[in-house]
Amino acid sequence: MSKLSMNKSKDLSNNLLMETEVAAGTCLDTITQILNIIKDNQEMLSAIDPLIISLVNAVLKPEELSFLENGMEILGCLTLYQDPISDSVSVSYTHLTLPTTPYV
């Protein structure tokens, strides 16, 4: 494979990765918007909680810092709007840790 072909392939991979990250961020933003819309409906919040909490836990892992803000926003909505806060949301807070190395 020529250098030019390898560079084009690398550029395509980088573009695809960027597009994938944008799409994932948009999906997480949509979940936040849905939670804001249904915030007064406890029955619906209880029903949606188990569907999205595993996703929230996945994006709150230290190695997934790309979506940390989105995950915290969703977790914040679930915390603020649920009465009482579900056990799954409470457990999600125990998974949060501060990084041991500084991020610059």
PDB file of C-alpha atoms in Angstrom:
ATOM      1  CA  MET A   1       0.000   0.000   0.000  1.00  0.00           C
ATOM      2  CA  SER A   2       1.420   3.404  -0.961  1.00  0.00           C
ATOM      3  CA  LYS A   3       1.964   6.209   1.541  1.00  0.00           C
ATOM      4  CA  LEU A   4      -0.745   8.246  -0.155  1.00  0.00           C
ATOM      5  CA  SER A   5      -3.246   5.403   0.178  1.00  0.00           C
ATOM      6  CA  MET A   6      -2.330   4.906   3.825  1.00  0.00           C
ATOM      7  CA  ASN A   7      -2.776   8.626   4.543  1.00  0.00           C
ATOM      8  CA  LYS A   8      -6.178   8.650   2.808  1.00  0.00           C
ATOM      9  CA  SER A   9      -7.214   5.584   4.779  1.00  0.00           C
ATOM     10  CA  LYS A  10      -6.069   7.197   8.030  1.00  0.00           C
ATOM     11  CA  ASP A  11      -7.946  10.419   7.174  1.00  0.00           C
ATOM     12  CA  LEU A  12     -11.122   8.438   6.444  1.00  0.00           C
ATOM     13  CA  SER A  13     -10.788   6.588   9.750  1.00  0.00           C
ATOM     14  CA  ASN A  14     -10.287   9.853  11.658  1.00  0.00           C
ATOM     15  CA  ASN A  15     -13.285  11.440   9.943  1.00  0.00           C
ATOM     16  CA  LEU A  16     -15.435   8.425  10.722  1.00  0.00           C
ATOM     17  CA  LEU A  17     -14.345   8.504  14.369  1.00  0.00           C
ATOM     18  CA  MET A  18     -15.169  12.220  14.628  1.00  0.00           C
ATOM     19  CA  GLU A  19     -18.578  11.692  13.022  1.00  0.00           C
ATOM     20  CA  THR A  20     -19.270   8.788  15.375  1.00  0.00           C
ATOM     21  CA  GLU A  21     -18.375  10.889  18.418  1.00  0.00           C
ATOM     22  CA  VAL A  22     -20.604  13.734  17.236  1.00  0.00           C
ATOM     23  CA  ALA A  23     -23.489  11.299  16.694  1.00  0.00           C
ATOM     24  CA  ALA A  24     -22.996   9.746  20.136  1.00  0.00           C
ATOM     25  CA  GLY A  25     -22.929  13.178  21.778  1.00  0.00           C
ATOM     26  CA  THR A  26     -26.106  14.138  19.948  1.00  0.00           C
ATOM     27  CA  CYS A  27     -27.832  10.964  21.172  1.00  0.00           C
ATOM     28  CA  LEU A  28     -26.824  11.726  24.752  1.00  0.00           C
ATOM     29  CA  ASP A  29     -28.089  15.308  24.376  1.00  0.00           C
ATOM     30  CA  THR A  30     -31.397  13.917  23.096  1.00  0.00           C
ATOM     31  CA  ILE A  31     -31.723  11.729  26.193  1.00  0.00           C
ATOM     32  CA  THR A  32     -31.197  14.821  28.358  1.00  0.00           C
ATOM     33  CA  GLN A  33     -33.900  16.671  26.402  1.00  0.00           C
ATOM     34  CA  ILE A  34     -36.310  13.751  26.850  1.00  0.00           C
ATOM     35  CA  LEU A  35     -35.651  13.728  30.608  1.00  0.00           C
ATOM     36  CA  ASN A  36     -36.327  17.471  30.747  1.00  0.00           C
ATOM     37  CA  ILE A  37     -39.623  16.954  28.927  1.00  0.00           C
ATOM     38  CA  ILE A  38     -40.840  14.106  31.159  1.00  0.00           C
ATOM     39  CA  LYS A  39     -39.479  15.526  34.424  1.00  0.00           C
ATOM     40  CA  ASP A  40     -42.926  15.778  36.017  1.00  0.00           C
ATOM     41  CA  ASN A  41     -43.952  12.237  35.113  1.00  0.00           C
ATOM     42  CA  GLN A  42     -42.569   9.976  37.853  1.00  0.00           C
ATOM     43  CA  GLU A  43     -43.999   6.844  36.261  1.00  0.00           C
ATOM     44  CA  MET A  44     -42.204   7.516  32.985  1.00  0.00           C
ATOM     45  CA  LEU A  45     -38.961   8.467  34.757  1.00  0.00           C
ATOM     46  CA  SER A  46     -39.074   5.194  36.671  1.00  0.00           C
ATOM     47  CA  ALA A  47     -39.661   3.293  33.439  1.00  0.00           C
ATOM     48  CA  ILE A  48     -36.831   4.973  31.520  1.00  0.00           C
ATOM     49  CA  ASP A  49     -34.270   4.832  34.356  1.00  0.00           C
ATOM     50  CA  PRO A  50     -33.222   1.186  33.899  1.00  0.00           C
ATOM     51  CA  LEU A  51     -32.969   1.706  30.153  1.00  0.00           C
ATOM     52  CA  ILE A  52     -30.427   4.503  30.328  1.00  0.00           C
ATOM     53  CA  ILE A  53     -28.523   4.008  33.587  1.00  0.00           C
ATOM     54  CA  SER A  54     -26.133   1.420  32.109  1.00  0.00           C
ATOM     55  CA  LEU A  55     -25.359   3.868  29.300  1.00  0.00           C
ATOM     56  CA  VAL A  56     -24.722   6.597  31.867  1.00  0.00           C
ATOM     57  CA  ASN A  57     -22.393   4.314  33.816  1.00  0.00           C
ATOM     58  CA  ALA A  58     -20.500   3.506  30.612  1.00  0.00           C
ATOM     59  CA  VAL A  59     -19.881   7.154  29.739  1.00  0.00           C
ATOM     60  CA  LEU A  60     -18.873   8.033  33.306  1.00  0.00           C
ATOM     61  CA  LYS A  61     -15.883   5.680  33.232  1.00  0.00           C
ATOM     62  CA  PRO A  62     -12.550   7.518  33.504  1.00  0.00           C
ATOM     63  CA  GLU A  63     -11.451   6.221  30.096  1.00  0.00           C
ATOM     64  CA  GLU A  64     -14.561   7.722  28.461  1.00  0.00           C
ATOM     65  CA  LEU A  65     -13.879  11.392  29.193  1.00  0.00           C
ATOM     66  CA  SER A  66     -15.238  12.415  25.777  1.00  0.00           C
ATOM     67  CA  PHE A  67     -18.800  12.120  27.087  1.00  0.00           C
ATOM     68  CA  LEU A  68     -18.289  12.931  30.768  1.00  0.00           C
ATOM     69  CA  GLU A  69     -20.316  16.146  30.589  1.00  0.00           C
ATOM     70  CA  ASN A  70     -23.193  14.397  28.823  1.00  0.00           C
ATOM     71  CA  GLY A  71     -23.220  11.575  31.358  1.00  0.00           C
ATOM     72  CA  MET A  72     -23.167  13.962  34.300  1.00  0.00           C
ATOM     73  CA  GLU A  73     -26.013  15.955  32.780  1.00  0.00           C
ATOM     74  CA  ILE A  74     -28.174  12.837  32.400  1.00  0.00           C
ATOM     75  CA  LEU A  75     -27.296  11.636  35.902  1.00  0.00           C
ATOM     76  CA  GLY A  76     -28.113  15.093  37.229  1.00  0.00           C
ATOM     77  CA  CYS A  77     -31.536  15.039  35.564  1.00  0.00           C
ATOM     78  CA  LEU A  78     -32.304  11.600  36.982  1.00  0.00           C
ATOM     79  CA  THR A  79     -31.210  12.791  40.421  1.00  0.00           C
ATOM     80  CA  LEU A  80     -33.136  16.049  40.305  1.00  0.00           C
ATOM     81  CA  TYR A  81     -36.371  14.769  38.810  1.00  0.00           C
ATOM     82  CA  GLN A  82     -36.858  11.391  40.514  1.00  0.00           C
ATOM     83  CA  ASP A  83     -38.599  11.308  43.860  1.00  0.00           C
ATOM     84  CA  PRO A  84     -37.228   9.270  45.482  1.00  0.00           C
ATOM     85  CA  ILE A  85     -33.935   8.791  43.671  1.00  0.00           C
ATOM     86  CA  SER A  86     -33.690   5.244  42.356  1.00  0.00           C
ATOM     87  CA  ASP A  87     -31.133   2.813  43.738  1.00  0.00           C
ATOM     88  CA  SER A  88     -29.517   2.513  40.303  1.00  0.00           C
ATOM     89  CA  VAL A  89     -28.917   6.279  40.191  1.00  0.00           C
ATOM     90  CA  SER A  90     -27.500   6.250  43.727  1.00  0.00           C
ATOM     91  CA  VAL A  91     -25.143   3.425  42.826  1.00  0.00           C
ATOM     92  CA  SER A  92     -23.949   5.366  39.765  1.00  0.00           C
ATOM     93  CA  TYR A  93     -22.477   8.018  42.049  1.00  0.00           C
ATOM     94  CA  THR A  94     -20.317   5.403  43.758  1.00  0.00           C
ATOM     95  CA  HIS A  95     -18.631   4.693  40.409  1.00  0.00           C
ATOM     96  CA  LEU A  96     -17.443   8.264  40.039  1.00  0.00           C
ATOM     97  CA  THR A  97     -13.802   8.764  40.891  1.00  0.00           C
ATOM     98  CA  LEU A  98     -11.432  11.645  40.513  1.00  0.00           C
ATOM     99  CA  PRO A  99      -8.585  11.090  38.079  1.00  0.00           C
ATOM    100  CA  THR A 100      -5.280  10.296  39.738  1.00  0.00           C
ATOM    101  CA  THR A 101      -3.311  12.157  37.093  1.00  0.00           C
ATOM    102  CA  PRO A 102      -3.940  15.753  36.067  1.00  0.00           C
ATOM    103  CA  TYR A 103      -5.557  16.348  32.691  1.00  0.00           C
ATOM    104  CA  VAL A 104      -4.202  19.302  30.798  1.00  0.00           C
TER     105      VAL A 104
END
